[in-house]
PDB file of C-alpha atoms in Angstrom:
ATOM      1  CA  MET A1438      21.603   9.452 -16.166  1.00 64.00           C
ATOM      2  CA  THR A1439      22.623  13.108 -16.447  1.00 64.00           C
ATOM      3  CA  SER A1440      22.007  16.287 -14.452  1.00 61.00           C
ATOM      4  CA  ILE A1441      19.485  18.902 -15.567  1.00 60.00           C
ATOM      5  CA  PRO A1442      21.394  22.126 -16.395  1.00 57.00           C
ATOM      6  CA  GLY A1443      20.905  24.787 -13.752  1.00 57.00           C
ATOM      7  CA  SER A1444      19.383  22.417 -11.178  1.00 61.00           C
ATOM      8  CA  ASP A1445      20.299  19.654  -8.768  1.00 62.00           C
ATOM      9  CA  ASN A1446      17.947  17.112 -10.379  1.00 71.00           C
ATOM     10  CA  LEU A1447      18.839  14.107 -12.523  1.00 80.00           C
ATOM     11  CA  ILE A1448      17.388  12.864 -15.808  1.00 88.00           C
ATOM     12  CA  TRP A1449      16.135   9.302 -15.241  1.00 92.00           C
ATOM     13  CA  SER A1450      15.420   6.803 -17.995  1.00 92.00           C
ATOM     14  CA  ASP A1451      12.145   4.855 -17.888  1.00 91.00           C
ATOM     15  CA  GLU A1452      14.153   1.715 -17.189  1.00 93.00           C
ATOM     16  CA  GLN A1453      15.911   3.282 -14.190  1.00 94.00           C
ATOM     17  CA  THR A1454      12.639   4.657 -12.836  1.00 93.00           C
ATOM     18  CA  ARG A1455      10.974   1.261 -13.094  1.00 94.00           C
ATOM     19  CA  PHE A1456      13.893  -0.450 -11.378  1.00 95.00           C
ATOM     20  CA  PHE A1457      13.751   2.054  -8.493  1.00 95.00           C
ATOM     21  CA  LEU A1458       9.982   1.623  -8.034  1.00 95.00           C
ATOM     22  CA  GLN A1459      10.341  -2.165  -7.999  1.00 96.00           C
ATOM     23  CA  LEU A1460      13.133  -1.929  -5.417  1.00 95.00           C
ATOM     24  CA  ARG A1461      10.897   0.206  -3.215  1.00 95.00           C
ATOM     25  CA  LEU A1462       8.112  -2.375  -3.478  1.00 94.00           C
ATOM     26  CA  ASP A1463      10.598  -5.095  -2.501  1.00 95.00           C
ATOM     27  CA  GLU A1464      11.722  -3.149   0.579  1.00 95.00           C
ATOM     28  CA  ASN A1465       8.094  -2.529   1.524  1.00 93.00           C
ATOM     29  CA  LEU A1466       7.532  -6.287   1.471  1.00 93.00           C
ATOM     30  CA  LYS A1467      10.512  -6.761   3.795  1.00 93.00           C
ATOM     31  CA  GLY A1468       9.008  -4.314   6.303  1.00 94.00           C
ATOM     32  CA  ASN A1469      11.548  -1.568   5.657  1.00 94.00           C
ATOM     33  CA  VAL A1470       8.920   1.056   4.720  1.00 93.00           C
ATOM     34  CA  ARG A1471       6.683   2.608   7.381  1.00 91.00           C
ATOM     35  CA  LYS A1472       4.213   5.395   6.599  1.00 87.00           C
ATOM     36  CA  GLN A1473       5.888   5.927   3.203  1.00 86.00           C
ATOM     37  CA  MET A1474       9.303   6.345   4.892  1.00 93.00           C
ATOM     38  CA  VAL A1475      12.156   3.949   4.068  1.00 95.00           C
ATOM     39  CA  ASN A1476      14.362   3.004   7.012  1.00 96.00           C
ATOM     40  CA  GLU A1477      18.161   2.958   6.906  1.00 95.00           C
ATOM     41  CA  ALA A1478      18.408  -0.713   5.924  1.00 95.00           C
ATOM     42  CA  GLY A1479      15.973  -0.234   3.057  1.00 95.00           C
ATOM     43  CA  ARG A1480      17.757   2.871   1.811  1.00 96.00           C
ATOM     44  CA  GLN A1481      21.122   1.159   1.745  1.00 96.00           C
ATOM     45  CA  ALA A1482      19.683  -1.875  -0.054  1.00 96.00           C
ATOM     46  CA  ILE A1483      18.080   0.301  -2.751  1.00 96.00           C
ATOM     47  CA  MET A1484      21.255   2.336  -3.316  1.00 96.00           C
ATOM     48  CA  ASP A1485      23.438  -0.793  -3.479  1.00 96.00           C
ATOM     49  CA  LYS A1486      21.163  -2.664  -5.922  1.00 96.00           C
ATOM     50  CA  PHE A1487      20.761   0.395  -8.124  1.00 94.00           C
ATOM     51  CA  TYR A1488      24.540   0.750  -8.278  1.00 94.00           C
ATOM     52  CA  GLU A1489      24.936  -2.943  -9.149  1.00 94.00           C
ATOM     53  CA  ALA A1490      22.403  -2.644 -11.982  1.00 94.00           C
ATOM     54  CA  PHE A1491      23.490   0.657 -13.540  1.00 92.00           C
ATOM     55  CA  GLY A1492      26.945   1.405 -12.134  1.00 93.00           C
ATOM     56  CA  ILE A1493      25.715   4.780 -10.870  1.00 91.00           C
ATOM     57  CA  LYS A1494      26.189   5.725  -7.212  1.00 92.00           C
ATOM     58  CA  ILE A1495      23.791   8.492  -6.166  1.00 91.00           C
ATOM     59  CA  PRO A1496      22.842   9.729  -2.667  1.00 94.00           C
ATOM     60  CA  TRP A1497      19.493   8.843  -1.121  1.00 95.00           C
ATOM     61  CA  ARG A1498      18.297  12.439  -1.429  1.00 94.00           C
ATOM     62  CA  LYS A1499      18.165  11.972  -5.204  1.00 93.00           C
ATOM     63  CA  PHE A1500      15.948   8.918  -4.773  1.00 94.00           C
ATOM     64  CA  GLY A1501      13.679  10.991  -2.535  1.00 93.00           C
ATOM     65  CA  ILE A1502      13.364  13.673  -5.216  1.00 94.00           C
ATOM     66  CA  LYS A1503      12.508  11.023  -7.816  1.00 92.00           C
ATOM     67  CA  TYR A1504       9.918   9.469  -5.509  1.00 94.00           C
ATOM     68  CA  ASN A1505       8.184  12.840  -5.045  1.00 94.00           C
ATOM     69  CA  THR A1506       8.241  13.443  -8.808  1.00 92.00           C
ATOM     70  CA  CYS A1507       6.596  10.073  -9.468  1.00 93.00           C
ATOM     71  CA  LYS A1508       3.994  10.818  -6.782  1.00 93.00           C
ATOM     72  CA  LYS A1509       3.067  14.101  -8.494  1.00 90.00           C
ATOM     73  CA  GLN A1510       2.800  12.335 -11.848  1.00 86.00           C
ATOM     74  CA  TYR A1511       0.585   9.657 -10.326  1.00 88.00           C
ATOM     75  CA  ASP A1512      -1.700  12.224  -8.653  1.00 89.00           C
ATOM     76  CA  SER A1513      -2.108  14.090 -11.950  1.00 82.00           C
ATOM     77  CA  PHE A1514      -2.870  10.825 -13.740  1.00 81.00           C
ATOM     78  CA  LYS A1515      -5.548   9.915 -11.180  1.00 81.00           C
ATOM     79  CA  LYS A1516      -7.067  13.370 -11.595  1.00 77.00           C
ATOM     80  CA  LEU A1517      -7.499  12.564 -15.272  1.00 78.00           C
ATOM     81  CA  THR A1518      -8.959   9.065 -14.779  1.00 75.00           C
ATOM     82  CA  ARG A1519     -10.925   9.469 -11.535  1.00 71.00           C
ATOM     83  CA  ASN A1520     -14.619   8.505 -11.858  1.00 62.00           C
ATOM     84  CA  ARG A1521     -14.148   7.650 -15.553  1.00 66.00           C
ATOM     85  CA  THR A1522     -15.717   4.460 -16.869  1.00 65.00           C
ATOM     86  CA  GLY A1523     -14.907   2.393 -19.938  1.00 63.00           C
ATOM     87  CA  LEU A1524     -11.240   3.379 -20.006  1.00 68.00           C
ATOM     88  CA  GLY A1525      -8.766   1.379 -22.068  1.00 69.00           C
ATOM     89  CA  PHE A1526      -5.146   0.856 -21.015  1.00 65.00           C
ATOM     90  CA  THR A1527      -2.018  -0.677 -22.477  1.00 64.00           C
ATOM     91  CA  SER A1528      -0.043  -3.347 -20.617  1.00 64.00           C
ATOM     92  CA  THR A1529       2.156  -0.649 -19.018  1.00 54.00           C
ATOM     93  CA  GLY A1530      -0.695   1.596 -17.908  1.00 56.00           C
ATOM     94  CA  PHE A1531      -0.902   4.074 -20.817  1.00 64.00           C
ATOM     95  CA  ILE A1532      -4.404   5.387 -21.549  1.00 73.00           C
ATOM     96  CA  ASN A1533      -5.615   3.948 -24.852  1.00 67.00           C
ATOM     97  CA  MET A1534      -8.597   6.104 -25.907  1.00 74.00           C
ATOM     98  CA  SER A1535      -9.826   7.900 -29.036  1.00 75.00           C
ATOM     99  CA  ASP A1536      -8.892  11.450 -30.054  1.00 76.00           C
ATOM    100  CA  ASP A1537     -12.457  12.590 -29.312  1.00 79.00           C
ATOM    101  CA  TRP A1538     -12.122  11.362 -25.745  1.00 73.00           C
ATOM    102  CA  TRP A1539      -8.814  13.177 -25.332  1.00 73.00           C
ATOM    103  CA  ASN A1540     -10.239  16.391 -26.790  1.00 80.00           C
ATOM    104  CA  GLU A1541     -13.056  16.338 -24.230  1.00 80.00           C
ATOM    105  CA  ARG A1542     -10.622  15.777 -21.370  1.00 75.00           C
ATOM    106  CA  CYS A1543      -8.359  18.603 -22.559  1.00 78.00           C
ATOM    107  CA  LYS A1544     -11.348  20.959 -22.612  1.00 82.00           C
ATOM    108  CA  GLU A1545     -12.154  20.022 -19.025  1.00 76.00           C
ATOM    109  CA  TRP A1546      -8.541  20.170 -17.870  1.00 74.00           C
ATOM    110  CA  PRO A1547      -5.771  21.604 -20.083  1.00 72.00           C
ATOM    111  CA  GLY A1548      -3.188  19.632 -18.107  1.00 70.00           C
ATOM    112  CA  ALA A1549      -4.501  16.431 -19.707  1.00 70.00           C
ATOM    113  CA  ARG A1550      -2.695  17.362 -22.926  1.00 68.00           C
ATOM    114  CA  LYS A1551       0.690  16.298 -21.569  1.00 69.00           C
ATOM    115  CA  PHE A1552      -0.610  12.776 -20.873  1.00 72.00           C
ATOM    116  CA  LYS A1553      -1.763  12.447 -24.495  1.00 67.00           C
ATOM    117  CA  ASP A1554       1.387  13.877 -26.066  1.00 66.00           C
ATOM    118  CA  LYS A1555       3.821  12.105 -23.739  1.00 72.00           C
ATOM    119  CA  PRO A1556       2.296   9.232 -21.726  1.00 75.00           C
ATOM    120  CA  ILE A1557       3.840   8.547 -18.332  1.00 78.00           C
ATOM    121  CA  ALA A1558       5.768   5.284 -18.270  1.00 84.00           C
ATOM    122  CA  ASN A1559       5.622   2.728 -15.446  1.00 87.00           C
ATOM    123  CA  MET A1560       2.112   3.703 -14.366  1.00 83.00           C
ATOM    124  CA  ASP A1561       1.416   0.055 -13.506  1.00 87.00           C
ATOM    125  CA  LEU A1562       4.148   0.137 -10.852  1.00 90.00           C
ATOM    126  CA  MET A1563       3.141   3.608  -9.641  1.00 90.00           C
ATOM    127  CA  GLU A1564      -0.328   2.222  -8.957  1.00 88.00           C
ATOM    128  CA  LYS A1565       1.220  -0.405  -6.681  1.00 91.00           C
ATOM    129  CA  VAL A1566       3.484   2.103  -4.911  1.00 92.00           C
ATOM    130  CA  PHE A1567       1.040   4.996  -4.497  1.00 90.00           C
ATOM    131  CA  GLY A1568      -2.357   3.346  -4.965  1.00 84.00           C
ATOM    132  CA  THR A1569      -4.712   1.910  -2.361  1.00 61.00           C
ATOM    133  CA  VAL A1570      -4.295  -1.422  -0.558  1.00 44.00           C
ATOM    134  CA  TYR A1571      -6.888  -3.836  -1.902  1.00 34.00           C
ATOM    135  CA  ILE A1572      -6.634  -6.489   0.844  1.00 35.00           C
ATOM    136  CA  SER A1573      -6.792  -5.108   4.363  1.00 30.00           C
ATOM    137  CA  GLY A1574      -5.593  -6.869   7.479  1.00 33.00           C
ATOM    138  CA  GLY A1575      -9.210  -7.610   8.412  1.00 33.00           C
ATOM    139  CA  GLU A1576      -9.606  -9.707   5.234  1.00 34.00           C
ATOM    140  CA  GLY A1577      -6.434 -11.686   5.797  1.00 37.00           C
ATOM    141  CA  TRP A1578      -2.707 -11.147   5.582  1.00 39.00           C
ATOM    142  CA  SER A1579       0.235 -12.922   4.009  1.00 41.00           C
ATOM    143  CA  ALA A1580       3.908 -12.150   3.544  1.00 39.00           C
ATOM    144  CA  GLN A1581       3.273 -11.178  -0.075  1.00 44.00           C
ATOM    145  CA  GLN A1582       1.012  -8.302   0.927  1.00 46.00           C
ATOM    146  CA  GLY A1583       3.671  -6.382   2.795  1.00 45.00           C
ATOM    147  CA  GLU A1584       3.416  -4.067   5.730  1.00 42.00           C
ATOM    148  CA  GLU A1585       0.916  -1.607   4.314  1.00 45.00           C
ATOM    149  CA  ALA A1586      -1.917  -4.111   4.708  1.00 42.00           C
ATOM    150  CA  LEU A1587      -1.095  -4.379   8.415  1.00 40.00           C
ATOM    151  CA  ASP A1588      -1.078  -0.597   8.727  1.00 43.00           C
ATOM    152  CA  THR A1589      -4.577  -0.527   7.248  1.00 43.00           C
ATOM    153  CA  LYS A1590      -5.859  -3.035   9.765  1.00 40.00           C
ATOM    154  CA  HIS A1591      -4.302  -1.232  12.693  1.00 38.00           C
ATOM    155  CA  GLY A1592      -5.756   2.074  11.564  1.00 40.00           C
ATOM    156  CA  ASP A1593      -9.235   0.550  11.282  1.00 41.00           C
ATOM    157  CA  ASP A1594      -9.004  -0.837  14.793  1.00 39.00           C
ATOM    158  CA  GLU A1595      -8.089   2.548  16.205  1.00 39.00           C
ATOM    159  CA  ASP A1596     -10.988   4.220  14.403  1.00 41.00           C
ATOM    160  CA  GLU A1597     -13.429   1.724  15.868  1.00 37.00           C
ATOM    161  CA  ASP A1598     -11.992   2.182  19.344  1.00 38.00           C
ATOM    162  CA  ASP A1599     -12.254   5.963  19.083  1.00 40.00           C
ATOM    163  CA  ALA A1600     -15.860   5.690  17.965  1.00 38.00           C
ATOM    164  CA  GLU A1601     -16.611   3.416  20.888  1.00 34.00           C
ATOM    165  CA  SER A1602     -15.087   5.834  23.391  1.00 36.00           C
ATOM    166  CA  ARG A1603     -17.077   8.711  21.897  1.00 38.00           C
ATOM    167  CA  ARG A1604     -20.285   6.748  22.446  1.00 36.00           C
ATOM    168  CA  ASP A1605     -19.443   6.262  26.115  1.00 38.00           C
ATOM    169  CA  VAL A1606     -18.847   9.961  26.812  1.00 36.00           C
ATOM    170  CA  PRO A1607     -21.921  12.163  26.095  1.00 40.00           C
ATOM    171  CA  THR A1608     -21.279  15.520  24.404  1.00 42.00           C
ATOM    172  CA  GLN A1609     -22.472  18.831  25.785  1.00 41.00           C
ATOM    173  CA  GLU A1610     -25.015  19.200  22.951  1.00 42.00           C
ATOM    174  CA  ALA A1611     -26.422  15.750  23.624  1.00 41.00           C
ATOM    175  CA  VAL A1612     -26.808  16.574  27.321  1.00 41.00           C
ATOM    176  CA  GLY A1613     -28.705  19.748  26.458  1.00 46.00           C
ATOM    177  CA  ASP A1614     -31.030  17.945  24.048  1.00 47.00           C
ATOM    178  CA  GLU A1615     -31.779  15.213  26.535  1.00 43.00           C
ATOM    179  CA  SER A1616     -32.509  17.766  29.235  1.00 43.00           C
ATOM    180  CA  ARG A1617     -35.017  19.563  26.981  1.00 45.00           C
ATOM    181  CA  ARG A1618     -36.742  16.264  26.125  1.00 47.00           C
ATOM    182  CA  GLY A1619     -36.972  15.309  29.765  1.00 46.00           C
ATOM    183  CA  VAL A1620     -34.488  12.477  29.456  1.00 44.00           C
ATOM    184  CA  PRO A1621     -32.463  12.019  32.678  1.00 46.00           C
ATOM    185  CA  THR A1622     -28.801  13.003  32.336  1.00 45.00           C
ATOM    186  CA  GLN A1623     -25.905  13.364  34.688  1.00 44.00           C
ATOM    187  CA  GLU A1624     -26.640  17.074  35.321  1.00 43.00           C
ATOM    188  CA  THR A1625     -30.430  16.684  35.588  1.00 45.00           C
ATOM    189  CA  ASP A1626     -30.025  13.699  37.896  1.00 46.00           C
ATOM    190  CA  VAL A1627     -27.868  15.734  40.239  1.00 42.00           C
ATOM    191  CA  ALA A1628     -30.266  18.674  40.181  1.00 45.00           C
ATOM    192  CA  SER A1629     -33.241  16.402  40.760  1.00 48.00           C
ATOM    193  CA  GLU A1630     -31.533  14.739  43.675  1.00 46.00           C
ATOM    194  CA  SER A1631     -30.788  18.125  45.220  1.00 46.00           C
ATOM    195  CA  ARG A1632     -34.376  19.380  44.820  1.00 51.00           C
ATOM    196  CA  ASN A1633     -35.884  16.246  46.308  1.00 50.00           C
ATOM    197  CA  ALA A1634     -33.339  15.828  49.069  1.00 47.00           C
ATOM    198  CA  GLY A1635     -35.944  16.360  51.756  1.00 48.00           C
ATOM    199  CA  SER A1636     -38.611  14.029  50.410  1.00 47.00           C
ATOM    200  CA  LYS A1637     -36.210  11.227  49.517  1.00 47.00           C
ATOM    201  CA  ASN A1638     -33.853  11.840  52.381  1.00 49.00           C
ATOM    202  CA  VAL A1639     -30.891  11.918  49.963  1.00 48.00           C
ATOM    203  CA  GLY A1640     -28.048  14.327  50.822  1.00 55.00           C
ATOM    204  CA  PRO A1641     -25.317  16.050  48.749  1.00 59.00           C
ATOM    205  CA  SER A1642     -22.892  13.238  49.476  1.00 64.00           C
ATOM    206  CA  SER A1643     -25.206  10.763  47.749  1.00 67.00           C
ATOM    207  CA  SER A1644     -25.384  12.982  44.638  1.00 72.00           C
ATOM    208  CA  ARG A1645     -21.605  13.236  44.489  1.00 74.00           C
ATOM    209  CA  SER A1646     -21.350   9.481  44.857  1.00 78.00           C
ATOM    210  CA  LYS A1647     -23.656   8.954  41.875  1.00 75.00           C
ATOM    211  CA  VAL A1648     -21.621  11.360  39.734  1.00 79.00           C
ATOM    212  CA  ASN A1649     -18.411   9.626  40.775  1.00 80.00           C
ATOM    213  CA  ARG A1650     -19.831   6.228  39.805  1.00 79.00           C
ATOM    214  CA  LYS A1651     -20.703   7.498  36.327  1.00 75.00           C
ATOM    215  CA  ARG A1652     -17.253   9.009  35.948  1.00 78.00           C
ATOM    216  CA  SER A1653     -15.742   5.726  37.036  1.00 77.00           C
ATOM    217  CA  ARG A1654     -17.669   3.874  34.319  1.00 79.00           C
ATOM    218  CA  VAL A1655     -16.363   6.329  31.715  1.00 77.00           C
ATOM    219  CA  VAL A1656     -12.796   5.810  32.955  1.00 77.00           C
ATOM    220  CA  GLN A1657     -13.235   2.033  32.817  1.00 78.00           C
ATOM    221  CA  ALA A1658     -14.531   2.257  29.249  1.00 76.00           C
ATOM    222  CA  GLY A1659     -11.507   4.350  28.279  1.00 76.00           C
ATOM    223  CA  GLN A1660      -9.193   1.811  29.896  1.00 78.00           C
ATOM    224  CA  ALA A1661     -10.873  -0.976  27.926  1.00 76.00           C
ATOM    225  CA  VAL A1662     -10.253   0.943  24.711  1.00 78.00           C
ATOM    226  CA  ALA A1663      -6.589   1.415  25.658  1.00 78.00           C
ATOM    227  CA  ASP A1664      -6.269  -2.330  26.342  1.00 77.00           C
ATOM    228  CA  VAL A1665      -7.701  -3.185  22.921  1.00 76.00           C
ATOM    229  CA  ILE A1666      -5.271  -0.804  21.191  1.00 81.00           C
ATOM    230  CA  ARG A1667      -2.318  -2.222  23.139  1.00 76.00           C
ATOM    231  CA  GLU A1668      -3.305  -5.800  22.242  1.00 76.00           C
ATOM    232  CA  SER A1669      -3.653  -4.806  18.577  1.00 73.00           C
ATOM    233  CA  VAL A1670      -0.144  -3.312  18.571  1.00 75.00           C
ATOM    234  CA  GLU A1671       1.334  -6.405  20.231  1.00 74.00           C
ATOM    235  CA  SER A1672      -0.448  -8.697  17.756  1.00 72.00           C
ATOM    236  CA  ARG A1673       0.779  -6.591  14.836  1.00 70.00           C
ATOM    237  CA  ASP A1674       4.379  -6.773  16.075  1.00 71.00           C
ATOM    238  CA  LYS A1675       4.129 -10.574  16.293  1.00 73.00           C
ATOM    239  CA  ILE A1676       2.815 -10.790  12.731  1.00 72.00           C
ATOM    240  CA  LEU A1677       5.637  -8.566  11.434  1.00 69.00           C
ATOM    241  CA  SER A1678       8.222 -10.646  13.276  1.00 70.00           C
ATOM    242  CA  HIS A1679       6.814 -13.863  11.804  1.00 67.00           C
ATOM    243  CA  LYS A1680       6.722 -12.300   8.327  1.00 62.00           C
ATOM    244  CA  ASN A1681      10.390 -11.259   8.514  1.00 63.00           C
ATOM    245  CA  HIS A1682      11.290 -14.745   9.747  1.00 65.00           C
ATOM    246  CA  LEU A1683       9.563 -16.310   6.733  1.00 60.00           C
ATOM    247  CA  ILE A1684      11.344 -14.030   4.284  1.00 56.00           C
ATOM    248  CA  GLU A1685      14.756 -14.668   5.876  1.00 59.00           C
ATOM    249  CA  ASN A1686      14.394 -18.474   6.013  1.00 61.00           C
ATOM    250  CA  HIS A1687      12.464 -19.035   2.786  1.00 57.00           C
ATOM    251  CA  PRO A1688      14.104 -17.115  -0.060  1.00 52.00           C
ATOM    252  CA  GLU A1689      11.824 -18.934  -2.502  1.00 50.00           C
ATOM    253  CA  PHE A1690       9.040 -16.650  -1.243  1.00 50.00           C
ATOM    254  CA  SER A1691      10.937 -13.535  -2.280  1.00 52.00           C
ATOM    255  CA  CYS A1692       9.063 -10.789  -4.097  1.00 51.00           C
ATOM    256  CA  SER A1693      11.192 -11.315  -7.200  1.00 71.00           C
ATOM    257  CA  GLN A1694      10.005 -14.888  -7.754  1.00 78.00           C
ATOM    258  CA  LEU A1695       6.389 -14.209  -6.870  1.00 81.00           C
ATOM    259  CA  ARG A1696       6.284 -11.152  -9.099  1.00 84.00           C
ATOM    260  CA  ALA A1697       7.894 -13.076 -11.965  1.00 85.00           C
ATOM    261  CA  MET A1698       5.259 -15.822 -11.710  1.00 85.00           C
ATOM    262  CA  GLU A1699       2.450 -13.264 -11.654  1.00 84.00           C
ATOM    263  CA  VAL A1700       3.773 -11.624 -14.812  1.00 88.00           C
ATOM    264  CA  LEU A1701       4.277 -15.004 -16.505  1.00 88.00           C
ATOM    265  CA  HIS A1702       0.644 -15.950 -15.808  1.00 82.00           C
ATOM    266  CA  SER A1703      -0.528 -12.642 -17.269  1.00 86.00           C
ATOM    267  CA  LEU A1704       1.166 -13.186 -20.652  1.00 88.00           C
ATOM    268  CA  PRO A1705      -1.609 -14.048 -23.139  1.00 87.00           C
ATOM    269  CA  ALA A1706       0.875 -15.359 -25.704  1.00 86.00           C
ATOM    270  CA  ILE A1707       2.046 -18.204 -23.435  1.00 89.00           C
ATOM    271  CA  ARG A1708      -0.523 -20.939 -22.855  1.00 87.00           C
ATOM    272  CA  MET A1709      -0.498 -22.377 -19.355  1.00 84.00           C
ATOM    273  CA  TRP A1710       1.321 -25.727 -19.108  1.00 87.00           C
ATOM    274  CA  SER A1711       2.580 -25.471 -22.661  1.00 87.00           C
ATOM    275  CA  PRO A1712       6.232 -26.502 -23.248  1.00 88.00           C
ATOM    276  CA  LEU A1713       7.316 -22.860 -23.233  1.00 87.00           C
ATOM    277  CA  TYR A1714       5.346 -22.208 -20.035  1.00 88.00           C
ATOM    278  CA  LYS A1715       6.946 -25.154 -18.207  1.00 86.00           C
ATOM    279  CA  ALA A1716      10.413 -24.232 -19.387  1.00 88.00           C
ATOM    280  CA  SER A1717       9.806 -20.623 -18.349  1.00 88.00           C
ATOM    281  CA  ILE A1718       8.954 -21.736 -14.819  1.00 88.00           C
ATOM    282  CA  ASN A1719      12.225 -23.650 -14.562  1.00 88.00           C
ATOM    283  CA  HIS A1720      14.151 -20.698 -15.939  1.00 87.00           C
ATOM    284  CA  LEU A1721      12.615 -18.184 -13.527  1.00 87.00           C
ATOM    285  CA  LYS A1722      13.046 -20.468 -10.514  1.00 84.00           C
ATOM    286  CA  GLU A1723      16.655 -21.186 -11.394  1.00 83.00           C
ATOM    287  CA  ASP A1724      18.270 -17.852 -10.609  1.00 81.00           C
ATOM    288  CA  ALA A1725      17.383 -14.381  -9.278  1.00 84.00           C
ATOM    289  CA  ALA A1726      19.230 -12.771 -12.192  1.00 85.00           C
ATOM    290  CA  ASN A1727      16.891 -14.564 -14.615  1.00 85.00           C
ATOM    291  CA  ARG A1728      13.871 -13.142 -12.815  1.00 86.00           C
ATOM    292  CA  GLN A1729      15.271  -9.631 -12.656  1.00 84.00           C
ATOM    293  CA  THR A1730      16.087  -9.679 -16.372  1.00 88.00           C
ATOM    294  CA  PHE A1731      12.590 -10.962 -17.175  1.00 85.00           C
ATOM    295  CA  LEU A1732      10.918  -8.268 -15.047  1.00 87.00           C
ATOM    296  CA  PHE A1733      13.122  -5.577 -16.545  1.00 85.00           C
ATOM    297  CA  TYR A1734      11.171  -5.660 -19.800  1.00 85.00           C
ATOM    298  CA  GLY A1735       8.226  -3.306 -19.466  1.00 79.00           C
ATOM    299  CA  ASP A1736       5.834  -4.840 -22.015  1.00 86.00           C
ATOM    300  CA  ASN A1737       4.462  -8.320 -22.672  1.00 88.00           C
ATOM    301  CA  GLU A1738       5.884  -8.624 -26.189  1.00 86.00           C
ATOM    302  CA  ASN A1739       9.499  -8.158 -25.071  1.00 88.00           C
ATOM    303  CA  ARG A1740       8.986 -10.482 -22.099  1.00 89.00           C
ATOM    304  CA  VAL A1741       7.798 -13.277 -24.404  1.00 89.00           C
ATOM    305  CA  LEU A1742      10.705 -12.620 -26.783  1.00 89.00           C
ATOM    306  CA  TYR A1743      13.119 -12.838 -23.852  1.00 88.00           C
ATOM    307  CA  LEU A1744      11.700 -16.203 -22.738  1.00 89.00           C
ATOM    308  CA  GLU A1745      11.885 -17.557 -26.290  1.00 86.00           C
ATOM    309  CA  TYR A1746      15.477 -16.331 -26.554  1.00 87.00           C
ATOM    310  CA  ALA A1747      16.354 -17.919 -23.218  1.00 86.00           C
ATOM    311  CA  LYS A1748      14.719 -21.143 -24.383  1.00 80.00           C
ATOM    312  CA  LEU A1749      17.159 -21.341 -27.295  1.00 81.00           C
ATOM    313  CA  SER A1750      20.226 -20.795 -25.112  1.00 78.00           C
ATOM    314  CA  GLY A1751      22.098 -23.210 -22.888  1.00 56.00           C
ATOM    315  CA  GLY A1752      20.401 -25.262 -20.209  1.00 52.00           C
ATOM    316  CA  PHE A1753      17.048 -23.652 -20.798  1.00 50.00           C
ATOM    317  CA  LEU A1754      16.801 -25.572 -24.080  1.00 46.00           C
ATOM    318  CA  THR A1755      17.343 -28.804 -22.195  1.00 49.00           C
ATOM    319  CA  ALA A1756      14.619 -27.911 -19.700  1.00 50.00           C
ATOM    320  CA  SER A1757      12.228 -27.205 -22.570  1.00 48.00           C
ATOM    321  CA  ILE A1758      12.965 -30.534 -24.263  1.00 47.00           C
ATOM    322  CA  LEU A1759      12.464 -32.434 -21.010  1.00 51.00           C
ATOM    323  CA  SER A1760       9.160 -30.701 -20.379  1.00 56.00           C
ATOM    324  CA  MET A1761       7.901 -31.688 -23.861  1.00 55.00           C
ATOM    325  CA  SER A1762       8.882 -35.317 -23.474  1.00 50.00           C
TER     326      SER A1762
END
């Protein structure tokens, strides 16, 4: 990693960028990222792990600059692929399309040329960091989903509550329309009561009482909405607390192991429950360093080669032999 001449920015390798994005996903799972902001504990963890992996100590501000750069790259990539069907991608997220397709895209948007000449690496991880949340809190939540899913659920609840409160309080335009159609409203009711005070023997105090009752109902509806929001916040805090407790007391549920198993299952070259598959499971469960090394490789071919290499070395060979017997 070197500095760009004449600027305060650093030149990151694809490997370093991928490691940083994965660390950010890990901290998000631990609840250390809120509204795209990493708290102090998450920042320190990312800086320490990055230093352990690469021997480079850089301030958090540099990580923030890199995060913004990746976000801009992701937004440009989505501009190119949005509403496109039949797209082909490589295992790391590169667009795999014909020259004719690229020529059409470059005519529509000249900026597409840079994606053809120099594809952006680590787009698969950028999709997880910057993309949408596929499972909202309303559909279910687990520790693997992280905090963003809970944010989605909480946001949906607030939108519904706001809509409910808007239904309870009539707008000025709605009052005018109802008055023109002859539909009784708060204002027309008061006026009608005043005009017919003599015939119905209803005085001004009765009209004010009716208005006050309607206002009271609106206030009660607003209080009900506030109660729902407060209960949602309390429930969300309990879920987060339980999630953190699970992660602290069950390290086998860590993102590293779960992610490693997901990637292992996605490798087409390794048949499920084959000797290599069983030995790979033992190898990945054995040590966090094994999982990190496995995840470091950005493409399926190198990941399979790593597992085959590990199979031929040390205790992993024994595990493979036992699984075949």
